[in-house]
PDB file of C-alpha atoms in Angstrom:
ATOM      1  CA  MET A   1       0.532  -0.333  -0.164  1.00  0.00           C
ATOM      2  CA  SER A   2       1.505   3.577  -0.997  1.00  0.00           C
ATOM      3  CA  ALA A   3       1.938   6.197   2.112  1.00  0.00           C
ATOM      4  CA  THR A   4       0.129   8.270  -1.208  1.00  0.00           C
ATOM      5  CA  GLU A   5      -3.038   6.393  -1.246  1.00  0.00           C
ATOM      6  CA  GLU A   6      -3.542   5.877   2.219  1.00  0.00           C
ATOM      7  CA  THR A   7      -3.083  10.065   2.395  1.00  0.00           C
ATOM      8  CA  ALA A   8      -5.460  10.294  -1.118  1.00  0.00           C
ATOM      9  CA  ILE A   9      -8.000   7.994   0.658  1.00  0.00           C
ATOM     10  CA  ARG A  10      -8.032   9.917   3.491  1.00  0.00           C
ATOM     11  CA  GLY A  11      -9.020  12.916   2.146  1.00  0.00           C
ATOM     12  CA  GLN A  12     -11.417  11.578   0.840  1.00  0.00           C
ATOM     13  CA  ILE A  13     -13.455   9.960   4.015  1.00  0.00           C
ATOM     14  CA  GLU A  14     -12.101  13.814   5.546  1.00  0.00           C
ATOM     15  CA  LYS A  15     -13.917  15.366   3.385  1.00  0.00           C
ATOM     16  CA  VAL A  16     -17.338  13.830   4.125  1.00  0.00           C
ATOM     17  CA  ILE A  17     -16.234  14.850   7.640  1.00  0.00           C
ATOM     18  CA  ASP A  18     -15.892  18.632   7.103  1.00  0.00           C
ATOM     19  CA  GLY A  19     -19.033  17.937   4.942  1.00  0.00           C
ATOM     20  CA  LEU A  20     -21.032  17.578   7.270  1.00  0.00           C
ATOM     21  CA  ARG A  21     -19.685  19.903  10.268  1.00  0.00           C
ATOM     22  CA  ALA A  22     -20.378  23.318   7.400  1.00  0.00           C
ATOM     23  CA  LYS A  23     -23.865  20.888   7.080  1.00  0.00           C
ATOM     24  CA  ASP A  24     -22.595  21.201   2.772  1.00  0.00           C
ATOM     25  CA  LEU A  25     -24.236  19.380   0.807  1.00  0.00           C
ATOM     26  CA  ASP A  26     -21.771  20.724  -2.570  1.00  0.00           C
ATOM     27  CA  ALA A  27     -18.673  19.568  -0.440  1.00  0.00           C
ATOM     28  CA  LEU A  28     -20.158  16.219   0.242  1.00  0.00           C
ATOM     29  CA  ARG A  29     -20.974  15.553  -3.066  1.00  0.00           C
ATOM     30  CA  GLU A  30     -17.449  15.503  -3.715  1.00  0.00           C
ATOM     31  CA  PRO A  31     -16.224  12.477  -2.427  1.00  0.00           C
ATOM     32  CA  TYR A  32     -18.224   9.569  -3.743  1.00  0.00           C
ATOM     33  CA  ALA A  33     -18.568   8.170  -6.358  1.00  0.00           C
ATOM     34  CA  SER A  34     -22.172   9.387  -8.254  1.00  0.00           C
ATOM     35  CA  ASP A  35     -23.835   5.199  -8.250  1.00  0.00           C
ATOM     36  CA  VAL A  36     -22.632   4.944  -4.200  1.00  0.00           C
ATOM     37  CA  VAL A  37     -24.430   2.720  -3.076  1.00  0.00           C
ATOM     38  CA  SER A  38     -25.012   2.947   0.700  1.00  0.00           C
ATOM     39  CA  PHE A  39     -27.290   0.847   4.075  1.00  0.00           C
ATOM     40  CA  ASP A  40     -27.238   3.238   6.041  1.00  0.00           C
ATOM     41  CA  VAL A  41     -28.543   2.972   9.698  1.00  0.00           C
ATOM     42  CA  GLU A  42     -32.606   4.019   8.750  1.00  0.00           C
ATOM     43  CA  PRO A  43     -34.279   2.832   5.778  1.00  0.00           C
ATOM     44  CA  PRO A  44     -34.458   1.002   3.377  1.00  0.00           C
ATOM     45  CA  LEU A  45     -31.961  -0.848   2.915  1.00  0.00           C
ATOM     46  CA  GLN A  46     -29.971   0.985   0.731  1.00  0.00           C
ATOM     47  CA  HIS A  47     -29.721   4.400  -1.333  1.00  0.00           C
ATOM     48  CA  VAL A  48     -28.776   4.272  -4.639  1.00  0.00           C
ATOM     49  CA  GLY A  49     -26.897   6.854  -6.235  1.00  0.00           C
ATOM     50  CA  ILE A  50     -25.360   9.951  -5.107  1.00  0.00           C
ATOM     51  CA  GLU A  51     -28.022  12.431  -4.705  1.00  0.00           C
ATOM     52  CA  ALA A  52     -29.921   8.941  -1.930  1.00  0.00           C
ATOM     53  CA  LYS A  53     -27.169   9.844  -0.307  1.00  0.00           C
ATOM     54  CA  LEU A  54     -26.914  13.363  -0.434  1.00  0.00           C
ATOM     55  CA  ALA A  55     -30.651  13.564   0.919  1.00  0.00           C
ATOM     56  CA  ASN A  56     -29.783  10.973   3.288  1.00  0.00           C
ATOM     57  CA  TRP A  57     -26.675  14.019   5.048  1.00  0.00           C
ATOM     58  CA  ALA A  58     -29.264  16.832   4.092  1.00  0.00           C
ATOM     59  CA  ARG A  59     -32.679  14.662   6.526  1.00  0.00           C
ATOM     60  CA  VAL A  60     -29.936  14.710   9.307  1.00  0.00           C
ATOM     61  CA  PHE A  61     -29.095  18.145   9.117  1.00  0.00           C
ATOM     62  CA  GLN A  62     -32.691  18.906   9.599  1.00  0.00           C
ATOM     63  CA  VAL A  63     -33.017  17.731  13.125  1.00  0.00           C
ATOM     64  CA  PHE A  64     -29.201  18.794  13.646  1.00  0.00           C
ATOM     65  CA  GLU A  65     -28.291  22.984  14.287  1.00  0.00           C
ATOM     66  CA  THR A  66     -25.087  21.574  14.532  1.00  0.00           C
ATOM     67  CA  VAL A  67     -23.275  19.102  13.538  1.00  0.00           C
ATOM     68  CA  ASP A  68     -19.957  16.963  14.810  1.00  0.00           C
ATOM     69  CA  TYR A  69     -18.562  14.078  13.657  1.00  0.00           C
ATOM     70  CA  GLU A  70     -15.951  11.633  14.876  1.00  0.00           C
ATOM     71  CA  LEU A  71     -14.371   8.572  13.017  1.00  0.00           C
ATOM     72  CA  ARG A  72     -11.414   7.116  14.751  1.00  0.00           C
ATOM     73  CA  GLU A  73      -9.216   3.698  13.719  1.00  0.00           C
ATOM     74  CA  LEU A  74      -9.898   3.705  10.593  1.00  0.00           C
ATOM     75  CA  THR A  75      -7.351   1.071   8.914  1.00  0.00           C
ATOM     76  CA  LEU A  76      -8.023   0.314   5.336  1.00  0.00           C
ATOM     77  CA  ALA A  77      -6.640  -2.409   2.471  1.00  0.00           C
ATOM     78  CA  ILE A  78      -5.346  -0.666  -0.950  1.00  0.00           C
ATOM     79  CA  GLY A  79      -5.338  -3.055  -3.930  1.00  0.00           C
ATOM     80  CA  GLY A  80      -5.316  -2.166  -7.783  1.00  0.00           C
ATOM     81  CA  ASP A  81      -7.776   0.603  -8.903  1.00  0.00           C
ATOM     82  CA  VAL A  82      -9.812  -0.431  -5.353  1.00  0.00           C
ATOM     83  CA  ALA A  83      -9.362  -0.038  -1.926  1.00  0.00           C
ATOM     84  CA  PHE A  84     -11.970  -1.289   1.902  1.00  0.00           C
ATOM     85  CA  GLY A  85     -11.510   0.947   5.177  1.00  0.00           C
ATOM     86  CA  HIS A  86     -13.385   0.211   8.704  1.00  0.00           C
ATOM     87  CA  ALA A  87     -13.723   1.875  11.592  1.00  0.00           C
ATOM     88  CA  PHE A  88     -15.731   3.575  14.301  1.00  0.00           C
ATOM     89  CA  GLY A  89     -17.589   6.996  13.115  1.00  0.00           C
ATOM     90  CA  ARG A  90     -20.226   9.304  15.859  1.00  0.00           C
ATOM     91  CA  LEU A  91     -21.935  11.852  14.760  1.00  0.00           C
ATOM     92  CA  SER A  92     -22.550  14.339  17.333  1.00  0.00           C
ATOM     93  CA  GLY A  93     -24.470  18.030  17.909  1.00  0.00           C
ATOM     94  CA  THR A  94     -26.700  20.602  18.967  1.00  0.00           C
ATOM     95  CA  MET A  95     -30.296  19.748  17.530  1.00  0.00           C
ATOM     96  CA  LYS A  96     -32.581  22.265  16.597  1.00  0.00           C
ATOM     97  CA  ASN A  97     -34.933  21.893  19.500  1.00  0.00           C
ATOM     98  CA  GLY A  98     -31.331  23.066  21.406  1.00  0.00           C
ATOM     99  CA  VAL A  99     -30.966  19.286  22.472  1.00  0.00           C
ATOM    100  CA  THR A 100     -27.233  18.690  22.894  1.00  0.00           C
ATOM    101  CA  THR A 101     -26.240  14.884  21.930  1.00  0.00           C
ATOM    102  CA  ALA A 102     -23.337  13.009  21.902  1.00  0.00           C
ATOM    103  CA  GLY A 103     -24.630  10.606  19.477  1.00  0.00           C
ATOM    104  CA  MET A 104     -23.447   7.279  19.250  1.00  0.00           C
ATOM    105  CA  TRP A 105     -20.668   5.336  18.234  1.00  0.00           C
ATOM    106  CA  VAL A 106     -21.713   3.463  14.964  1.00  0.00           C
ATOM    107  CA  ARG A 107     -18.893   0.568  13.129  1.00  0.00           C
ATOM    108  CA  VAL A 108     -18.211   2.151   9.493  1.00  0.00           C
ATOM    109  CA  THR A 109     -17.614   0.442   6.925  1.00  0.00           C
ATOM    110  CA  TYR A 110     -16.155   2.318   2.870  1.00  0.00           C
ATOM    111  CA  GLY A 111     -15.570   0.303  -0.244  1.00  0.00           C
ATOM    112  CA  LEU A 112     -13.818   3.035  -2.763  1.00  0.00           C
ATOM    113  CA  ARG A 113     -13.094   3.077  -6.289  1.00  0.00           C
ATOM    114  CA  ARG A 114     -10.323   4.970  -8.125  1.00  0.00           C
ATOM    115  CA  ILE A 115     -11.935   6.793 -10.902  1.00  0.00           C
ATOM    116  CA  ASP A 116     -10.485   9.021 -13.356  1.00  0.00           C
ATOM    117  CA  GLY A 117      -7.237   9.224 -10.165  1.00  0.00           C
ATOM    118  CA  THR A 118      -9.083  10.435  -8.468  1.00  0.00           C
ATOM    119  CA  TRP A 119     -10.418   7.699  -4.556  1.00  0.00           C
ATOM    120  CA  ARG A 120     -14.386   7.719  -4.652  1.00  0.00           C
ATOM    121  CA  ILE A 121     -16.439   6.179  -2.010  1.00  0.00           C
ATOM    122  CA  ALA A 122     -18.535   3.847  -3.805  1.00  0.00           C
ATOM    123  CA  HIS A 123     -19.932   2.215  -0.674  1.00  0.00           C
ATOM    124  CA  ASP A 124     -20.852   2.678   2.931  1.00  0.00           C
ATOM    125  CA  GLN A 125     -22.474   0.928   5.659  1.00  0.00           C
ATOM    126  CA  VAL A 126     -23.261   2.286   9.149  1.00  0.00           C
ATOM    127  CA  SER A 127     -24.338  -0.759  11.434  1.00  0.00           C
ATOM    128  CA  VAL A 128     -24.294  -0.767  15.111  1.00  0.00           C
ATOM    129  CA  PRO A 129     -23.916  -5.201  17.297  1.00  0.00           C
ATOM    130  CA  LEU A 130     -27.838  -6.044  17.558  1.00  0.00           C
ATOM    131  CA  ASP A 131     -28.800  -8.088  20.846  1.00  0.00           C
ATOM    132  CA  ILE A 132     -30.122 -11.185  18.699  1.00  0.00           C
ATOM    133  CA  LEU A 133     -31.956 -12.491  22.432  1.00  0.00           C
ATOM    134  CA  SER A 134     -33.992  -8.307  22.507  1.00  0.00           C
ATOM    135  CA  GLY A 135     -33.252  -7.306  19.425  1.00  0.00           C
ATOM    136  CA  ASN A 136     -32.647  -4.599  19.764  1.00  0.00           C
ATOM    137  CA  GLY A 137     -29.623  -2.519  18.956  1.00  0.00           C
ATOM    138  CA  MET A 138     -27.248  -1.644  20.613  1.00  0.00           C
ATOM    139  CA  VAL A 139     -26.135   1.686  20.576  1.00  0.00           C
ATOM    140  CA  ASP A 140     -24.075   2.328  23.905  1.00  0.00           C
ATOM    141  CA  LEU A 141     -20.927   0.567  23.242  1.00  0.00           C
ATOM    142  CA  GLU A 142     -17.636   2.358  22.894  1.00  0.00           C
ATOM    143  CA  PRO A 143     -14.512   1.760  21.403  1.00  0.00           C
TER     144      PRO A 143
END
């Protein structure tokens, strides 16, 4: 894995974080592939295409007055024009009703492709562990 490639990929993921903090949908568009497939925590099972992904983030901005996003333990594997990464992420901030939330830690997986020389997020998945006996997501875990 080349340090240059890893730096480029980390930069794209950092653009997502910066775009969230700025609540800037135009900035969020750039790091994603136009045909991105997202398995987010909210329905439906998948969101296909950049417009669907941006609509997800727009819903976050409708709820939050200020947004923060923290990413921990990002690990990458890169081969050719494809890369894979996983980390823990937490969305937090102040909601429009004035309530501040620390958010919850989720598991984040990224699939990236190099498209026309630029790394783009082609797939992301966000999940929480499931307590099989109760059927409830475990949203109080921390990395």
